Short mmCIF file of C-alpha atoms in Angstrom, two decimals:
data_model
loop_
_atom_site.label_atom_id
_atom_site.label_comp_id
_atom_site.label_asym_id
_atom_site.label_seq_id
_atom_site.Cartn_x
_atom_site.Cartn_y
_atom_site.Cartn_z
CA MET H 857 5.42 -31.30 -32.71
CA SER H 858 5.49 -35.09 -32.28
CA GLU H 859 4.74 -35.57 -36.01
CA GLY H 860 7.34 -35.34 -38.74
CA PRO H 861 10.82 -36.77 -39.11
CA PRO H 862 12.84 -37.40 -35.94
CA ARG H 863 15.50 -34.87 -36.87
CA ARG H 864 12.98 -32.04 -37.06
CA ARG H 865 11.58 -33.09 -33.70
CA VAL H 866 15.04 -32.91 -32.12
CA VAL H 867 15.69 -29.47 -33.57
CA LEU H 868 12.31 -28.20 -32.35
CA THR H 869 12.85 -29.63 -28.88
CA LEU H 870 16.33 -28.17 -28.63
CA GLY H 871 15.07 -24.84 -29.94
CA THR H 872 12.26 -24.69 -27.40
CA ALA H 873 14.60 -25.65 -24.57
CA GLY H 874 17.12 -23.04 -25.67
CA LEU H 875 14.47 -20.35 -25.85
CA ALA H 876 13.16 -21.27 -22.40
CA ALA H 877 16.68 -21.30 -20.94
CA GLY H 878 17.46 -17.93 -22.52
CA GLY H 879 14.21 -16.41 -21.22
CA LEU H 880 14.79 -17.73 -17.72
CA GLY H 881 18.37 -16.48 -17.82
CA LEU H 882 17.21 -13.00 -18.78
CA LEU H 883 14.66 -13.02 -15.97
CA ALA H 884 17.30 -14.21 -13.49
CA ALA H 885 19.68 -11.46 -14.64
CA LEU H 886 16.92 -8.88 -14.22
CA ALA H 887 16.08 -10.18 -10.75
CA ARG H 888 19.75 -10.15 -9.74
CA SER H 889 20.25 -6.61 -11.01
CA VAL H 890 17.73 -5.17 -8.56
CA VAL H 891 19.76 -6.47 -5.59
CA PRO H 892 22.18 -3.62 -4.83
CA ASP H 893 25.89 -4.45 -4.58
CA VAL H 894 27.12 -1.03 -3.48
CA LEU H 895 25.40 0.79 -0.63
CA TYR H 896 25.75 4.50 -0.10
CA GLU H 897 25.05 4.22 3.58
CA ALA H 898 26.91 5.28 6.69
CA PRO H 899 29.82 2.92 7.40
CA ARG H 900 29.02 0.14 9.86
CA ARG H 901 32.39 0.61 11.62
CA PHE H 902 33.13 4.16 12.69
CA PRO H 903 35.10 6.29 15.21
CA ILE H 904 33.10 8.04 17.95
CA GLY H 905 35.73 10.35 19.42
CA ARG H 906 38.34 10.11 22.16
CA PRO H 907 37.78 8.40 25.55
CA GLU H 908 38.17 11.70 27.42
CA ASP H 909 35.16 13.10 25.48
CA TYR H 910 32.97 10.88 27.66
CA PRO H 911 32.77 11.80 31.36
CA PRO H 912 33.21 8.96 33.89
CA ASN H 913 30.00 7.11 34.84
CA SER H 914 28.03 8.56 31.94
CA VAL H 915 25.54 7.41 29.30
CA THR H 916 25.77 9.28 26.02
CA LEU H 917 23.29 9.00 23.14
CA LEU H 918 24.80 9.48 19.69
CA PRO H 919 21.61 10.33 17.76
CA GLU H 920 23.21 10.18 14.31
CA ARG H 921 24.55 6.69 15.02
CA ARG H 922 21.44 5.59 16.95
CA LEU H 923 23.72 4.30 19.69
CA PHE H 924 24.24 4.60 23.46
CA VAL H 925 27.83 4.79 24.75
CA PHE H 926 28.35 3.83 28.40
CA ARG H 927 31.41 4.77 30.41
CA THR H 928 31.58 3.02 33.77
CA ALA H 929 34.36 2.25 36.22
CA GLU H 930 35.11 -0.98 34.29
CA GLY H 931 35.38 0.72 30.92
CA PHE H 932 33.37 1.46 27.77
CA HIS H 933 30.53 -0.40 26.11
CA ALA H 934 28.02 0.44 23.38
CA ILE H 935 24.35 -0.57 23.10
CA SER H 936 22.17 -0.03 20.03
CA ALA H 937 19.32 2.48 20.38
CA ILE H 938 17.20 0.70 17.75
CA CYS H 939 14.37 -1.31 19.26
CA THR H 940 14.54 -4.91 18.05
CA HIS H 941 10.75 -5.01 17.81
CA LEU H 942 10.00 -2.62 14.93
CA GLY H 943 12.95 -0.27 14.65
CA CYS H 944 11.99 2.78 16.72
CA ASN H 945 14.61 4.59 18.83
CA VAL H 946 14.49 3.59 22.51
CA ASN H 947 14.89 6.14 25.30
CA HIS H 948 17.25 5.57 28.21
CA GLU H 949 15.89 6.09 31.71
CA GLU H 950 18.68 6.36 34.26
CA GLY H 951 18.86 3.23 36.38
CA HIS H 952 15.75 1.67 34.77
CA GLY H 953 17.10 0.65 31.40
CA PHE H 954 15.49 1.43 28.05
CA VAL H 955 11.89 2.10 26.97
CA CYS H 956 10.59 2.02 23.39
CA PRO H 957 8.01 4.73 22.60
CA CYS H 958 6.32 2.77 19.82
CA HIS H 959 4.98 -0.38 21.45
CA GLY H 960 6.19 -0.13 25.01
CA SER H 961 9.03 -2.68 24.98
CA THR H 962 11.36 -2.28 27.98
CA TYR H 963 14.94 -3.42 28.41
CA ASP H 964 17.25 -3.49 31.44
CA GLU H 965 20.59 -1.64 31.66
CA ASP H 966 22.31 -4.47 29.74
CA GLY H 967 19.77 -4.27 26.91
CA ASP H 968 17.98 -7.51 27.81
CA VAL H 969 14.19 -7.52 27.31
CA THR H 970 12.22 -7.11 30.53
CA ASN H 971 8.79 -6.53 29.08
CA GLY H 972 6.78 -5.89 25.95
CA PRO H 973 6.61 -7.26 22.45
CA ALA H 974 10.35 -7.17 21.64
CA ALA H 975 11.76 -10.71 21.33
CA TRP H 976 15.49 -10.01 21.24
CA PRO H 977 17.87 -7.93 23.39
CA LEU H 978 19.31 -4.66 22.11
CA PRO H 979 22.55 -5.53 20.27
CA ARG H 980 25.77 -4.76 22.14
CA TYR H 981 28.45 -3.76 19.68
CA ALA H 982 32.17 -4.47 19.69
CA MET H 983 34.43 -1.52 20.57
CA SER H 984 38.12 -1.00 20.09
CA LEU H 985 40.77 1.72 20.25
CA SER H 986 42.27 2.97 17.00
CA ARG H 987 45.98 3.67 16.68
CA ARG H 988 45.21 7.36 16.99
CA GLY H 989 43.58 6.69 20.34
CA GLU H 990 39.99 7.03 19.11
CA LEU H 991 37.12 4.85 20.26
CA VAL H 992 35.79 2.74 17.37
CA VAL H 993 32.41 0.96 17.25
CA ASP H 994 31.79 -1.95 14.88
CA THR H 995 28.06 -2.55 14.41
CA ARG H 996 28.69 -5.69 12.37
CA ARG H 997 30.02 -7.46 15.48
CA THR H 998 27.92 -8.00 18.59
CA VAL H 999 29.47 -8.95 21.93
CA ASP H 1000 28.47 -10.40 25.31
CA PRO H 1001 26.80 -8.10 27.83
CA ASP H 1002 29.88 -8.22 30.09
CA PHE H 1003 32.15 -6.85 27.37
CA ARG H 1004 34.03 -3.72 28.49
CA LEU H 1005 36.72 -1.78 26.69
CA ARG H 1006 39.43 -0.53 29.05
CA ALA H 1007 40.65 2.83 27.82
CA MET P 41 -19.00 31.16 -49.00
CA SER P 42 -20.50 29.52 -52.00
CA GLU P 43 -22.97 26.68 -51.70
CA PRO P 44 -20.66 23.97 -53.16
CA THR P 45 -17.75 24.97 -50.85
CA ARG P 46 -19.96 24.78 -47.81
CA GLY P 47 -21.18 21.37 -48.88
CA ARG P 48 -17.62 20.16 -49.38
CA ILE P 49 -16.51 21.35 -45.93
CA HIS P 50 -19.57 19.75 -44.37
CA ARG P 51 -18.88 16.42 -46.09
CA ALA P 52 -15.19 16.52 -45.09
CA TRP P 53 -16.11 17.24 -41.45
CA ARG P 54 -18.63 14.38 -41.48
CA ARG P 55 -15.98 12.02 -42.87
CA ILE P 56 -13.56 12.91 -40.07
CA TYR P 57 -16.26 12.72 -37.40
CA ARG P 58 -17.49 9.38 -38.70
CA SER P 59 -13.94 7.96 -38.79
CA VAL P 60 -13.75 8.57 -35.03
CA PHE P 61 -17.33 7.85 -33.98
CA ARG P 62 -18.68 5.29 -36.41
CA ILE P 63 -22.22 5.36 -35.02
CA GLY P 64 -22.49 9.04 -34.20
CA TRP P 65 -24.85 10.10 -31.42
CA PRO P 66 -27.17 7.08 -31.20
CA ARG P 67 -30.86 7.90 -31.39
CA THR P 68 -32.61 4.57 -31.88
CA ARG P 69 -32.47 1.51 -29.68
CA GLN P 70 -30.54 -0.32 -32.38
CA GLN P 71 -27.97 2.47 -32.70
CA ARG P 72 -27.49 2.50 -28.94
CA LEU P 73 -26.68 -1.21 -28.89
CA ALA P 74 -24.23 -0.63 -31.75
CA ALA P 75 -22.66 2.35 -29.97
CA MET P 76 -22.00 0.23 -26.87
CA LEU P 77 -20.08 -2.23 -29.03
CA SER P 78 -18.18 0.15 -31.27
CA SER P 79 -16.39 2.25 -28.63
CA LEU P 80 -13.36 1.06 -26.68
CA ALA P 81 -14.49 2.77 -23.51
CA LEU P 82 -18.05 1.48 -23.77
CA HIS P 83 -17.52 -2.08 -24.98
CA VAL P 84 -16.32 -3.23 -21.55
CA HIS P 85 -20.00 -2.94 -20.66
CA PRO P 86 -22.59 -5.46 -21.74
CA THR P 87 -25.09 -4.03 -24.25
CA ARG P 88 -27.97 -4.98 -22.01
CA VAL P 89 -27.96 -5.17 -18.21
CA ARG P 90 -30.18 -7.06 -15.85
CA VAL P 91 -32.55 -4.62 -14.20
CA HIS P 92 -31.77 -6.09 -10.78
CA VAL P 93 -28.12 -4.95 -10.82
CA LEU P 94 -29.07 -1.46 -12.00
CA ARG P 95 -30.70 -0.84 -8.64
CA PHE P 96 -28.33 1.12 -6.42
CA SER P 97 -29.06 -1.13 -3.44
CA SER P 98 -27.71 -4.25 -5.13
CA THR P 99 -24.11 -3.02 -5.45
CA LEU P 100 -24.03 0.43 -3.78
CA GLY P 101 -21.79 1.32 -6.71
CA LEU P 102 -18.73 0.58 -4.58
CA GLY P 103 -16.58 -1.08 -7.25
CA LEU P 104 -17.23 1.81 -9.60
CA VAL P 105 -16.41 4.35 -6.88
CA ALA P 106 -13.09 2.57 -6.28
CA PHE P 107 -12.34 2.75 -10.01
CA TYR P 108 -13.17 6.46 -10.19
CA LEU P 109 -10.91 7.11 -7.20
CA PHE P 110 -8.14 5.24 -9.04
CA LEU P 111 -8.63 7.52 -12.06
CA ILE P 112 -8.52 10.62 -9.85
CA LEU P 113 -5.32 9.27 -8.28
CA ILE P 114 -3.71 8.75 -11.70
CA VAL P 115 -4.56 12.29 -12.86
CA THR P 116 -3.54 14.08 -9.65
CA GLY P 117 -0.52 11.80 -9.26
CA LEU P 118 0.79 12.72 -12.70
CA ALA P 119 0.45 16.41 -11.89
CA LEU P 120 2.29 15.93 -8.58
CA MET P 121 5.09 14.07 -10.39
CA LEU P 122 5.94 17.27 -12.28
CA TYR P 123 7.11 18.87 -9.01
CA TYR P 124 8.09 16.02 -6.72
CA VAL P 125 11.79 15.06 -6.50
CA PRO P 126 12.50 11.56 -5.11
CA HIS P 127 15.74 12.31 -3.25
CA PRO P 128 16.14 12.76 0.54
CA ASP P 129 17.82 16.14 0.04
CA ALA P 130 14.98 17.48 -2.09
CA ALA P 131 11.83 15.46 -1.40
CA TYR P 132 10.63 17.39 1.65
CA ARG P 133 11.41 20.75 0.03
CA SER P 134 9.49 19.78 -3.07
CA MET P 135 6.54 18.88 -0.85
CA LYS P 136 6.72 22.38 0.66
CA ASP P 137 6.87 23.77 -2.88
CA ILE P 138 3.79 21.82 -3.87
CA GLN P 139 1.94 23.16 -0.85
CA PHE P 140 3.04 26.78 -0.94
CA ALA P 141 4.62 27.64 -4.29
CA VAL P 142 2.39 25.81 -6.77
CA THR P 143 -0.97 27.29 -7.71
CA PHE P 144 -3.62 24.85 -6.45
CA GLY P 145 -0.73 22.61 -5.28
CA MET P 146 -2.16 22.13 -1.81
CA PHE P 147 -5.53 21.30 -3.33
CA LEU P 148 -3.87 18.82 -5.70
CA ARG P 149 -2.07 17.07 -2.87
CA ASN P 150 -5.20 17.01 -0.70
CA THR P 151 -7.21 15.47 -3.53
CA HIS P 152 -4.56 12.79 -4.05
CA ARG P 153 -4.34 11.95 -0.38
CA TRP P 154 -8.05 11.80 0.40
CA ALA P 155 -8.77 9.85 -2.79
CA ALA P 156 -6.08 7.36 -1.76
CA HIS P 157 -7.43 6.96 1.77
CA GLY P 158 -10.95 6.75 0.38
CA MET P 159 -9.90 4.06 -2.07
CA VAL P 160 -8.55 1.81 0.70
CA ALA P 161 -11.85 2.13 2.57
CA VAL P 162 -14.05 1.72 -0.52
CA VAL P 163 -12.17 -1.33 -1.81
CA PHE P 164 -12.66 -2.94 1.62
CA LEU P 165 -16.38 -2.08 1.58
CA HIS P 166 -16.67 -3.40 -1.99
CA MET P 167 -15.23 -6.71 -0.80
CA CYS P 168 -17.77 -6.81 2.03
CA ARG P 169 -20.60 -6.14 -0.46
CA VAL P 170 -19.45 -8.97 -2.74
CA PHE P 171 -19.29 -11.33 0.22
CA PHE P 172 -22.63 -10.42 1.78
CA THR P 173 -24.39 -10.79 -1.57
CA GLY P 174 -22.70 -14.13 -2.28
CA SER P 175 -21.31 -12.72 -5.52
CA TYR P 176 -18.08 -14.74 -5.45
CA LYS P 177 -19.86 -18.03 -6.18
CA ARG P 178 -19.47 -19.99 -9.39
CA PRO P 179 -18.68 -18.81 -12.05
CA ARG P 180 -17.17 -15.77 -10.37
CA GLU P 181 -14.56 -17.53 -8.16
CA PHE P 182 -11.57 -16.32 -10.12
CA ASN P 183 -12.79 -12.73 -10.25
CA TRP P 184 -12.98 -12.76 -6.45
CA VAL P 185 -9.31 -13.83 -6.42
CA VAL P 186 -8.45 -10.97 -8.78
CA GLY P 187 -10.35 -8.67 -6.43
CA VAL P 188 -8.31 -9.85 -3.44
CA LEU P 189 -5.12 -9.12 -5.41
CA LEU P 190 -6.51 -5.66 -6.22
CA LEU P 191 -7.10 -5.06 -2.50
CA LEU P 192 -3.49 -6.02 -1.76
CA LEU P 193 -2.27 -3.78 -4.59
CA THR P 194 -4.33 -0.89 -3.22
CA LEU P 195 -2.67 -1.32 0.16
CA ALA P 196 0.79 -1.60 -1.45
CA LEU P 197 0.19 1.56 -3.49
CA SER P 198 -0.96 3.44 -0.43
CA PHE P 199 1.98 2.19 1.61
CA THR P 200 4.64 3.08 -0.99
CA GLY P 201 3.09 6.52 -1.41
CA TYR P 202 3.24 7.07 2.33
CA LEU P 203 7.05 7.40 2.37
CA LEU P 204 7.30 9.99 -0.40
CA PRO P 205 6.62 13.20 1.61
CA TRP P 206 9.77 12.36 3.61
CA ASP P 207 8.44 13.84 6.82
CA GLN P 208 8.48 12.32 10.29
CA LEU P 209 5.06 10.71 9.76
CA ALA P 210 6.28 9.04 6.56
CA PHE P 211 9.68 7.96 7.84
CA TRP P 212 8.51 6.27 11.02
CA ALA P 213 5.41 4.70 9.50
CA ILE P 214 7.65 3.05 6.91
CA THR P 215 10.21 2.12 9.59
CA VAL P 216 7.51 0.24 11.48
CA GLY P 217 5.96 -1.19 8.30
CA THR P 218 9.18 -2.52 6.77
CA SER P 219 10.25 -3.93 10.15
CA ILE P 220 7.06 -6.00 10.13
CA VAL P 221 8.10 -7.33 6.69
CA ALA P 222 11.42 -8.49 8.18
CA TYR P 223 9.60 -10.81 10.61
CA PHE P 224 8.51 -13.22 7.87
CA PRO P 225 10.57 -16.39 8.29
CA LEU P 226 13.40 -16.88 5.78
CA VAL P 227 12.21 -14.39 3.14
CA GLY P 228 11.58 -11.45 5.50
CA GLU P 229 15.11 -10.04 5.85
CA PRO P 230 16.03 -10.37 2.14
CA ALA P 231 12.66 -8.91 1.14
CA ARG P 232 13.23 -5.88 3.35
CA TYR P 233 16.77 -5.46 1.97
CA LEU P 234 15.41 -5.61 -1.57
CA LEU P 235 12.55 -3.23 -0.81
CA LEU P 236 14.82 -0.65 0.84
CA GLY P 237 17.77 -1.23 -1.49
CA GLY P 238 19.95 -1.43 1.62
CA HIS P 239 19.79 -1.69 5.39
CA GLU P 240 18.26 1.67 6.19
CA ILE P 241 15.57 3.99 4.87
CA GLY P 242 17.64 6.36 2.76
CA GLN P 243 18.12 7.50 -0.80
CA ALA P 244 17.85 4.00 -2.30
CA ALA P 245 14.67 3.23 -0.38
CA LEU P 246 13.00 6.51 -1.40
CA LEU P 247 13.78 5.93 -5.08
CA ARG P 248 12.52 2.34 -4.94
CA PHE P 249 9.29 3.35 -3.25
CA TYR P 250 8.89 6.13 -5.84
CA VAL P 251 9.30 3.79 -8.83
CA LEU P 252 7.01 1.20 -7.26
CA HIS P 253 4.41 3.86 -6.45
CA CYS P 254 4.48 5.72 -9.76
CA VAL P 255 5.19 3.02 -12.34
CA ILE P 256 5.27 -0.64 -11.35
CA LEU P 257 2.25 -0.89 -9.04
CA PRO P 258 -0.06 1.39 -11.10
CA LEU P 259 0.72 -0.67 -14.23
CA LEU P 260 -0.06 -3.90 -12.38
CA MET P 261 -3.17 -2.30 -10.96
CA ALA P 262 -4.45 -1.09 -14.36
CA SER P 263 -3.86 -4.53 -15.90
CA LEU P 264 -5.69 -6.32 -13.10
CA ILE P 265 -8.55 -3.80 -13.20
CA ALA P 266 -8.95 -4.51 -16.93
CA LEU P 267 -9.02 -8.25 -16.18
CA HIS P 268 -11.48 -7.69 -13.32
CA PHE P 269 -13.92 -5.73 -15.52
CA TRP P 270 -13.58 -8.09 -18.46
CA ARG P 271 -14.34 -11.05 -16.23
CA VAL P 272 -17.46 -9.33 -14.87
CA VAL P 273 -18.91 -9.37 -18.39
CA LYS P 274 -17.55 -12.85 -19.24
CA ASP P 275 -18.97 -14.30 -16.02
CA GLY P 276 -22.46 -13.20 -17.02
CA GLY P 277 -22.58 -9.66 -15.65
CA LEU P 278 -22.92 -8.62 -12.02
CA ALA P 279 -24.43 -11.25 -9.76
CA ALA P 280 -28.21 -11.31 -9.53
CA PRO P 281 -30.67 -13.90 -8.21
CA PRO P 282 -31.46 -16.60 -10.82
CA GLY P 283 -35.11 -15.73 -11.33
CA ARG P 284 -34.98 -12.08 -12.24
CA MET P 285 -33.87 -12.03 -15.86
CA ARG P 286 -35.47 -8.77 -17.07
CA ARG P 287 -32.88 -6.67 -18.93
CA ALA P 288 -32.60 -3.04 -19.95
CA PRO P 289 -30.30 -1.47 -22.56
CA ALA P 290 -27.01 -0.27 -21.07
CA TRP P 291 -27.39 3.00 -22.99
CA PRO P 292 -28.87 5.00 -21.32
CA HIS P 293 -29.77 3.15 -18.10
CA LEU P 294 -26.33 1.93 -17.02
CA LEU P 295 -24.35 4.88 -18.43
CA PHE P 296 -26.56 7.44 -16.73
CA ARG P 297 -26.07 5.76 -13.36
CA GLU P 298 -22.32 5.56 -13.88
CA LEU P 299 -22.20 9.26 -14.71
CA LEU P 300 -24.25 10.06 -11.63
CA ILE P 301 -21.84 8.16 -9.40
CA LEU P 302 -18.88 9.92 -11.06
CA VAL P 303 -20.37 13.31 -10.21
CA PHE P 304 -21.04 12.15 -6.67
CA VAL P 305 -17.42 10.95 -6.22
CA LEU P 306 -15.92 14.11 -7.71
CA VAL P 307 -18.02 16.33 -5.45
CA LEU P 308 -17.16 14.33 -2.34
CA VAL P 309 -13.40 14.12 -2.98
CA HIS P 310 -13.14 17.79 -3.84
CA ALA P 311 -15.18 18.79 -0.81
CA ALA P 312 -12.81 16.75 1.37
CA ALA P 313 -9.79 18.33 -0.33
CA LEU P 314 -11.15 21.81 0.28
CA ALA P 315 -12.09 21.13 3.89
CA PHE P 316 -9.08 19.15 5.15
CA ASP P 317 -5.39 19.69 4.47
CA ALA P 318 -3.07 16.71 4.09
CA PRO P 319 -0.65 16.64 7.03
CA LEU P 320 3.04 17.42 6.56
CA GLU P 321 5.14 17.11 9.70
CA GLN P 322 8.77 18.05 10.22
CA ILE P 323 11.42 16.64 7.89
CA ALA P 324 12.32 12.96 8.39
CA ASP P 325 14.86 12.48 11.19
CA ALA P 326 16.21 9.01 11.94
CA ALA P 327 17.56 10.26 15.27
CA ARG P 328 14.19 11.28 16.68
CA THR P 329 11.28 8.85 17.03
CA PRO P 330 7.94 10.58 17.54
CA ASN P 331 5.97 9.13 20.41
CA PRO P 332 3.83 7.28 19.49
CA ALA P 333 5.10 6.25 16.03
CA LYS P 334 2.17 4.96 14.02
CA ALA P 335 1.86 3.13 10.70
CA PRO P 336 -0.75 4.39 8.15
CA TRP P 337 -4.24 4.00 9.65
CA TYR P 338 -5.20 0.96 7.54
CA PHE P 339 -2.26 -0.92 9.10
CA LEU P 340 -3.01 0.19 12.66
CA GLY P 341 -5.12 -2.92 13.24
CA LEU P 342 -2.00 -4.92 12.43
CA GLN P 343 0.15 -2.64 14.56
CA GLU P 344 -2.25 -3.17 17.45
CA LEU P 345 -1.78 -6.94 17.01
CA VAL P 346 1.97 -6.47 16.62
CA HIS P 347 1.93 -4.81 20.03
CA TYR P 348 0.91 -8.18 21.50
CA GLY P 349 3.50 -10.09 19.48
CA ALA P 350 5.36 -9.33 16.29
CA ILE P 351 5.09 -12.83 14.83
CA LEU P 352 1.37 -13.02 15.61
CA GLY P 353 0.42 -9.62 14.24
CA GLY P 354 3.03 -9.26 11.54
CA VAL P 355 3.10 -12.75 10.07
CA VAL P 356 0.51 -15.25 11.28
CA VAL P 357 -2.67 -13.15 11.17
CA PRO P 358 -2.11 -11.30 7.87
CA THR P 359 -0.88 -14.42 6.07
CA ALA P 360 -3.81 -16.47 7.34
CA MET P 361 -6.26 -13.75 6.34
CA ILE P 362 -4.86 -13.42 2.81
CA ILE P 363 -4.83 -17.18 2.24
CA ALA P 364 -8.37 -17.50 3.63
CA LEU P 365 -9.61 -14.78 1.27
CA LEU P 366 -7.84 -16.33 -1.74
CA VAL P 367 -9.22 -19.85 -1.26
CA LEU P 368 -12.66 -18.79 -0.01
CA PRO P 369 -14.62 -19.22 -3.29
CA TYR P 370 -13.11 -22.68 -3.84
CA VAL P 371 -13.93 -23.83 -0.31
CA ASP P 372 -17.44 -22.40 0.00
CA ARG P 373 -18.99 -24.11 -3.03
CA ARG P 374 -22.60 -24.37 -1.97
CA GLY P 375 -24.93 -22.67 -4.41
CA GLY P 376 -27.78 -20.42 -3.41
CA GLY P 377 -28.08 -16.94 -2.00
CA VAL P 378 -26.35 -15.33 -4.98
CA GLY P 379 -27.17 -11.68 -5.64
CA VAL P 380 -29.19 -11.25 -2.45
CA TRP P 381 -28.03 -9.33 0.63
CA PHE P 382 -27.65 -11.52 3.74
CA ALA P 383 -29.40 -14.53 2.18
CA ARG P 384 -30.88 -16.87 4.77
CA GLU P 385 -29.07 -19.94 3.39
CA ARG P 386 -25.75 -18.13 3.83
CA ARG P 387 -26.34 -17.01 7.39
CA ARG P 388 -23.37 -18.88 8.87
CA ALA P 389 -20.84 -17.69 6.28
CA ASN P 390 -22.12 -14.11 6.56
CA THR P 391 -21.91 -14.18 10.35
CA VAL P 392 -18.29 -15.41 10.32
CA PHE P 393 -17.26 -12.82 7.74
CA ALA P 394 -19.09 -10.02 9.54
CA LEU P 395 -17.37 -10.93 12.82
CA LEU P 396 -13.95 -10.89 11.16
CA ALA P 397 -14.70 -7.55 9.46
CA VAL P 398 -15.83 -6.09 12.79
CA VAL P 399 -12.63 -7.33 14.46
CA VAL P 400 -10.54 -5.65 11.73
CA VAL P 401 -12.46 -2.39 12.11
CA VAL P 402 -12.33 -2.44 15.93
CA LEU P 403 -8.58 -3.14 16.00
CA THR P 404 -8.03 -0.33 13.48
CA VAL P 405 -10.13 2.09 15.54
CA ILE P 406 -8.24 1.13 18.72
CA GLY P 407 -4.87 1.59 17.02
CA THR P 408 -5.92 4.92 15.53
CA PHE P 409 -7.72 6.63 18.40
CA PHE P 410 -7.09 4.73 21.63
CA ARG P 411 -3.32 4.44 21.57
CA GLY P 412 -1.07 7.23 22.83
CA PRO P 413 2.58 7.62 23.85
CA ASN P 414 4.37 4.29 24.47
CA TRP P 415 1.30 2.66 22.87
CA ASP P 416 -0.50 3.08 26.19
CA TRP P 417 -4.27 3.11 26.25
CA VAL P 418 -5.78 6.62 26.07
CA TRP P 419 -9.36 7.84 25.90
CA PRO P 420 -9.47 10.11 22.84
CA TRP P 421 -12.02 12.47 24.42
CA LEU P 422 -9.78 13.02 27.49
CA ARG P 423 -6.76 14.10 25.46
#
């Protein structure tokens, strides 16, 4: 390629570069196309019913949402039921916190790790009241353990 | 029929036959050498093989067994694809159909499952054989690397297939497995998102696992197997000690042995498929975690490590092991001990490898049999 008149060399170089750029672009487009833009998943922010559906001083598991809803004297709060270790559903043991059946991680009532392989606390999700008076959980927003929703 | 007509038919038939098989059935030594070269299926073999590697004890036929299992998996997998529907609403029902409404469906599924499990074990044993006989030494370094990639592909194929039945076993094994992926620093979370096609194991994840399992990974696997076999011949045939150069023609000595091993594998896999049914638990339910939730058995060694710490078991140990395997032939460059089991000059390397292999096996056995609810220790005979 280095032989021949300079003009031919330039054309060849440009051609090769163009071909390489085009090929890389195609590959990049292919790679980008396999990253989904639209997800047909359950919404991350959802209503969970009216406050009076939850008896005072109760812990309710919403299995479909993989979520625990607490109602105490101070108000409502929600803790994820998905173990932060490897994604199994934790069980709640009254007064003792949460236990994961997969690898034995344990958490206290606030969702903080007390034992086992889990490295992070169970996420505590933001709650609010909709205009229609429904409790709403937003799993995209986590809150401090002392968060309570008065309702 | 008149004599000339019969002659014409005979000549036409011979022309067709000879256009397919140029040599015909080889009868002389010369024809047999030619036959080995003129057929696509046969020319991956050398025409003559060193007598040493023909002995069953030098290879145990493990690589060949793994290849036969792969062929069985392709054939049974294609048949299963005619009934299986990769959608959460239909997958589990189509599994039930395969088991109860398809003639020989249960048998088909059993064959596929046991061949798959067998392949994981046999590929691992094949790797051990190659190590203990020093067969990864120059000039076979690169073929060892290809072999390591084939081991990883085997695991990936097994893992992606594990989700497809869409039962509780599948769902939670993949939940645990893909959560381990997410622990890798920086790339973990995006990789999991890409693998699942979202945040949760749902329709997108099932379709992705299906395409990976049925198209992408088998194609990669077939290409790498072709490379692996081709390199065996190009690297001078299977490893044998330098002195023993006596050779025998591949037809019939090598082909007969290959056929024998094929029969052996077919009998064993079919016996397993007749004796043991592949499990199918209740339909996948994200709201209910079985206790304990276990990954596929070949990842239970990792899960046992993950129980002590997710970063340790999920990231550090597997990454270190894969890198160690990949660079091994370029680090251990001392000659000697090639083609001999447990050669004295390789005693240290063999001891280290054997220890590691034993650790892997012991961890896997613990994870499989000695772990019960909440991953607590149980004695399997007291259950």
